[in-house]
mmCIF file of C-alpha atoms in Angstrom:
data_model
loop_
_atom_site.group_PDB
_atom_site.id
_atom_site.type_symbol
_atom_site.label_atom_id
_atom_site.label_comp_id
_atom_site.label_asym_id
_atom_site.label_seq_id
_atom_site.Cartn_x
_atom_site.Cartn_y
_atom_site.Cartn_z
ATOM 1 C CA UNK U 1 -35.431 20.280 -31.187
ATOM 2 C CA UNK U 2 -32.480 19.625 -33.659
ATOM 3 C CA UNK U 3 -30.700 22.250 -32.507
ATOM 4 C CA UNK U 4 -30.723 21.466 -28.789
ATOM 5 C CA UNK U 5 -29.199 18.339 -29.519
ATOM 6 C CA UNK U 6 -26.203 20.150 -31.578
ATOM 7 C CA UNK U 7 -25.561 22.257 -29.400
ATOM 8 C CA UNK U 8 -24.509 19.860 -26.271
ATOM 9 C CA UNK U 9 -22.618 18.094 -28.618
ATOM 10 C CA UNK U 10 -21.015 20.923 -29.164
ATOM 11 C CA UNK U 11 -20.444 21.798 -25.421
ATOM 12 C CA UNK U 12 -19.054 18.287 -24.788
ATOM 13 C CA UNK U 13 -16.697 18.628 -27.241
ATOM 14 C CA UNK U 14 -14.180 16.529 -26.835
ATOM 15 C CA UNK U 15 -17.077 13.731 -26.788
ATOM 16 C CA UNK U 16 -16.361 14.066 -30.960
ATOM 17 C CA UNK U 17 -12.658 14.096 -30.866
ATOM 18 C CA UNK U 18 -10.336 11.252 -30.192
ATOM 19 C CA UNK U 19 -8.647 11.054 -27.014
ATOM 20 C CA UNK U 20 -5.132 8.537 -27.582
ATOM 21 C CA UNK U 21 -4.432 7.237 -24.672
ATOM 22 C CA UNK U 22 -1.102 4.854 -25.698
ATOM 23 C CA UNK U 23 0.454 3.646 -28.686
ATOM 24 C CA UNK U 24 2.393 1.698 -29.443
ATOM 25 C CA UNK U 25 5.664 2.981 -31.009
ATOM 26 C CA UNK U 26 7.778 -0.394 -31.881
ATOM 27 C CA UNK U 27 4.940 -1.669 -33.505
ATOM 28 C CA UNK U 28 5.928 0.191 -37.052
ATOM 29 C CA UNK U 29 9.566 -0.520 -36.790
ATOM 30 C CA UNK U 30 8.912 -4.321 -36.020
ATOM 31 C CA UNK U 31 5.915 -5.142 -38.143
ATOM 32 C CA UNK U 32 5.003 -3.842 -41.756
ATOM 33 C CA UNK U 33 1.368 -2.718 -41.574
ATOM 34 C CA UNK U 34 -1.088 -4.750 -44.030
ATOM 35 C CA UNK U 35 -4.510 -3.419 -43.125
ATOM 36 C CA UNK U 36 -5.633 -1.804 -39.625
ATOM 37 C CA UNK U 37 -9.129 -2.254 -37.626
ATOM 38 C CA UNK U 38 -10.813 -0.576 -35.166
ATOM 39 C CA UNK U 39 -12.564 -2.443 -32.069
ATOM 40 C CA UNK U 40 -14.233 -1.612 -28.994
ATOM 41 C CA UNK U 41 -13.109 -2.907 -25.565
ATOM 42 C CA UNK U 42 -14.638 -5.177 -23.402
ATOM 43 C CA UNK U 43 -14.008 -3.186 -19.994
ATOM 44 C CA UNK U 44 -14.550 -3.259 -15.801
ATOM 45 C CA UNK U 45 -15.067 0.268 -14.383
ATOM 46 C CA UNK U 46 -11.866 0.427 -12.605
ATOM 47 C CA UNK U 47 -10.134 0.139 -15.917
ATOM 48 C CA UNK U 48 -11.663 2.744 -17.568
ATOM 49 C CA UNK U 49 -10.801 5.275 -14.340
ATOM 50 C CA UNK U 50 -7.484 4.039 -14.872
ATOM 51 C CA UNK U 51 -7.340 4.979 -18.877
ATOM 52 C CA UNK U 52 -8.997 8.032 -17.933
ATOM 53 C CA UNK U 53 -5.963 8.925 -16.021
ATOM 54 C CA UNK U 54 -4.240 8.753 -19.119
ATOM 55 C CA UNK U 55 -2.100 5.656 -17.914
ATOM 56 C CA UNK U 56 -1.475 2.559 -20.084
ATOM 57 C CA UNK U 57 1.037 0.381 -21.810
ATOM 58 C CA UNK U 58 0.682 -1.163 -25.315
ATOM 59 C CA UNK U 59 4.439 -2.242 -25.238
ATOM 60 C CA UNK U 60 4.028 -6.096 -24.897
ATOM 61 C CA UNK U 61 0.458 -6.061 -26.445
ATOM 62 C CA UNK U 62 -0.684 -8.414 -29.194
ATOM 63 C CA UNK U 63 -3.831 -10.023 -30.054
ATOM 64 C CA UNK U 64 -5.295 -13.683 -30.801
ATOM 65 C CA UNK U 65 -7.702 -15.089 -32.297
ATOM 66 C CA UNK U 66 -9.391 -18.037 -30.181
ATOM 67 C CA UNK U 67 -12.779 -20.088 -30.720
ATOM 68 C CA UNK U 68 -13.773 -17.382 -32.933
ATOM 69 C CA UNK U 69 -13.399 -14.305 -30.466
ATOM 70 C CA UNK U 70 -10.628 -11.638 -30.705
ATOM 71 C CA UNK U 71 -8.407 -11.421 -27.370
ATOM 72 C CA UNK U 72 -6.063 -8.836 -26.832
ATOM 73 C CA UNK U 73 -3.426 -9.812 -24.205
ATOM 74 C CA UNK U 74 -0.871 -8.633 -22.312
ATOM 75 C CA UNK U 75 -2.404 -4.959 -22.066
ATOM 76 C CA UNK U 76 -1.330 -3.418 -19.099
ATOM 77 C CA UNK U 77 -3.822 -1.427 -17.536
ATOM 78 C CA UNK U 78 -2.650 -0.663 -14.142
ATOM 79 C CA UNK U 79 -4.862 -0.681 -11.023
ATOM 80 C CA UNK U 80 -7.099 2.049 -10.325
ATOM 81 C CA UNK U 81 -5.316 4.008 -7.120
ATOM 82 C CA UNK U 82 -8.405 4.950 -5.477
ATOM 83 C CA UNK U 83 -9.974 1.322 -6.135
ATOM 84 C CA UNK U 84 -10.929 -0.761 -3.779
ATOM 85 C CA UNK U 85 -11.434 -4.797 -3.616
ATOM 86 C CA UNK U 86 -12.983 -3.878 -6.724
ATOM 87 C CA UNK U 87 -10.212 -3.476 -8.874
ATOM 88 C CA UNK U 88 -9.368 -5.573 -11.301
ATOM 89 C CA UNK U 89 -6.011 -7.127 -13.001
ATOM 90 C CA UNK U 90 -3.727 -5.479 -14.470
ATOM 91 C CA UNK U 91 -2.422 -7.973 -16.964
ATOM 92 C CA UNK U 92 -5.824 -9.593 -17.895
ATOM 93 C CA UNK U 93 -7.098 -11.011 -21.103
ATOM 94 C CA UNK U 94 -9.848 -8.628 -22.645
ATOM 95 C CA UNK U 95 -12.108 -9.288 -25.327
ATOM 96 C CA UNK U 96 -12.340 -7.201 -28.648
ATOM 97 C CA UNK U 97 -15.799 -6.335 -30.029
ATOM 98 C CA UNK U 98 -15.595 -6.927 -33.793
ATOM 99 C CA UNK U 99 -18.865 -8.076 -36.066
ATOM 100 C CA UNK U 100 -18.339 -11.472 -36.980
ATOM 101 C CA UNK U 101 -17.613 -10.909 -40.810
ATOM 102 C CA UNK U 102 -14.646 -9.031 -39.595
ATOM 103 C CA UNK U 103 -13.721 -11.553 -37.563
ATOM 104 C CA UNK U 104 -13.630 -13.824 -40.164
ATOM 105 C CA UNK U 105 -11.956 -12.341 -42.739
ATOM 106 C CA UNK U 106 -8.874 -11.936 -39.760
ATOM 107 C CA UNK U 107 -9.105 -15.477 -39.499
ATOM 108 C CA UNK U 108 -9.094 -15.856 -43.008
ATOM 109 C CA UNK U 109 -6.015 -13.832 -43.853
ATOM 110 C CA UNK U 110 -4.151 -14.763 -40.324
ATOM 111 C CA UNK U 111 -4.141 -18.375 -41.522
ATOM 112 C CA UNK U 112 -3.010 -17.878 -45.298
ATOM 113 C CA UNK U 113 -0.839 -14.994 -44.976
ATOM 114 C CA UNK U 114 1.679 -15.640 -42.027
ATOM 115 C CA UNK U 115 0.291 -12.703 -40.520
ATOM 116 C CA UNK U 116 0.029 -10.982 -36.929
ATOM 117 C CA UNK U 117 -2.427 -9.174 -35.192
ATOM 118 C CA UNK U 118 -1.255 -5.816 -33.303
ATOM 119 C CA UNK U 119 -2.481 -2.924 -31.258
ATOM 120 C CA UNK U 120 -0.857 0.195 -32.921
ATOM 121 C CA UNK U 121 -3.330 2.695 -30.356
ATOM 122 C CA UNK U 122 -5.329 2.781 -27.386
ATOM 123 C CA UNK U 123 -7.611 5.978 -27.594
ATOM 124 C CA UNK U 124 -11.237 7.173 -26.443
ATOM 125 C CA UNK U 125 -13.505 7.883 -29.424
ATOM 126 C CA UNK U 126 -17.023 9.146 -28.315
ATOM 127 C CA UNK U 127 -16.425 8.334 -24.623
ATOM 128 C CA UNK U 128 -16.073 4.455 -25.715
ATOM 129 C CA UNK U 129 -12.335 2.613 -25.706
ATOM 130 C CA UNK U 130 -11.240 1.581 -28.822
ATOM 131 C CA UNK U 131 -8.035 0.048 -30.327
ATOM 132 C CA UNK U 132 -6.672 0.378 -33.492
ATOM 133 C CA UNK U 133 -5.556 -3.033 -34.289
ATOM 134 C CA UNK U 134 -3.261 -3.825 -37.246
ATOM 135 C CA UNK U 135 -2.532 -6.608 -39.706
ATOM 136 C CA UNK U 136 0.638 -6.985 -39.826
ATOM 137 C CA UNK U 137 3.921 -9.192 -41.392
ATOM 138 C CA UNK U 138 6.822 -9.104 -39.376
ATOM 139 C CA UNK U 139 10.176 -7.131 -40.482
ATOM 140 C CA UNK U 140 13.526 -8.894 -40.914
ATOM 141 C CA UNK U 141 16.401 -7.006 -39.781
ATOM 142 C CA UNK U 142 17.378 -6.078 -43.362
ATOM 143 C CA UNK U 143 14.196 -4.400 -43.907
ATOM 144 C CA UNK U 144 14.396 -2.479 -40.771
ATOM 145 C CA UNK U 145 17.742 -1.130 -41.644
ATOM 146 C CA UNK U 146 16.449 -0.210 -45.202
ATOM 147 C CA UNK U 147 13.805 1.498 -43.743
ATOM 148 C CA UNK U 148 15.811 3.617 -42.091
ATOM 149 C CA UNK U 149 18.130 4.481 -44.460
ATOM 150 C CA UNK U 150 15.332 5.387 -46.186
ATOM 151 C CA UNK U 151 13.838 8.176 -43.613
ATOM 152 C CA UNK U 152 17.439 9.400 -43.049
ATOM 153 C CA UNK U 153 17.569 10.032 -46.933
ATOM 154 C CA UNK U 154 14.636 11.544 -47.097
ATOM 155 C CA UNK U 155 14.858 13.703 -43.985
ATOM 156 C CA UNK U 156 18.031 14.565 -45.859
ATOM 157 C CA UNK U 157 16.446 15.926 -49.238
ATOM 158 C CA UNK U 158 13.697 17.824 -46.954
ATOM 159 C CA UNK U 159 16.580 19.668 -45.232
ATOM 160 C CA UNK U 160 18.266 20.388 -48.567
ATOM 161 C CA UNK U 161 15.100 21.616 -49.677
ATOM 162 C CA UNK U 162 14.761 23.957 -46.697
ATOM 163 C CA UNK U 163 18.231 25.768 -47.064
ATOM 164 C CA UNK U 164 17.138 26.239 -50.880
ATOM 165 C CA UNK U 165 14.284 27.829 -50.286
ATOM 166 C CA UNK U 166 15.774 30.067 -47.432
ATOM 167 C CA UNK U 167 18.901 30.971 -50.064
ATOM 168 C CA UNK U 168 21.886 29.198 -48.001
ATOM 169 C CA UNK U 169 23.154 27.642 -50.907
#
């Protein structure tokens, strides 16, 4: 019986794999990453037809944490086209599933270490939405400028490194 259940795993297939959806691409530049999560997403059926069509927008997105729940706002889902009445907001407030320990520790660390909470992905893992949520300090402009210094010198040496090996130089 084992084996039946292997193989329509295996047929799904991308049931395994993880499906990204959005990310969020500022996120890095602006914010220096301290620790990342992963929650679910509280969810109405239109929205999930909607990030099934691949379309969402994490560019705005941040999280809070309020009465002890995790709320991840200014998503922008937009509305399912072949919805009907049913559909739901684009905009809305939706609820992170965390366990409560978790939770706590974000609280924790939020309040002592002048920290933010941001969505770095939006992606489908085993059919469920999840977001990969990051602790994270915010960057001043020096940093951000060091930083990329830093990837130009190092794209730099890799390049060098590439016309050595081919014999240009």
């Amino acid at each position: 019986m084992a084996n039946k259940s292997n193989a329509g795993k295996a047929a799904r297939g991308q049931r395994d794999s993880k499906r990204i959806i959005a990310t969020n691409r500022k996120a890095r530049h602006n914010y220096s990453i301290v620790e990342s999560f992963e929650a679910g997403v509280a969810l109405v059926g239109t929205e999930v037809k909607s990030l099934r069509q691949g379309q969402a927008s994490l560019a705005d997105a941040f999280a809070t944490v309020d009465d002890g729940e995790v709320w991840l706002r200014n998503l922008h889902i937009p509305e399912y086209e072949h919805g009907s009445w049913t559909n739901h907001d684009p905009r809305r407030n939706r609820k992170l599933l965390l366990h409560r320990r978790q939770i706590d520790t974000l609280i924790g660390k939020i309040r002592d270490g002048n920290l933010t909470l941001v969505p770095l992905s939006l992606y489908f893992s085993e059919g469920k939405v999840k977001v990969e949520l990051a602790l994270a300090r915010g960057k001043q402009a020096h940093d951000k400028r060091q930083d990329l210094a830093r990837r130009d010198a190092q794209r730099e040496v890799l390049r060098e490194l590439g016309r050595r090996a081919k014999g240009m130089n």
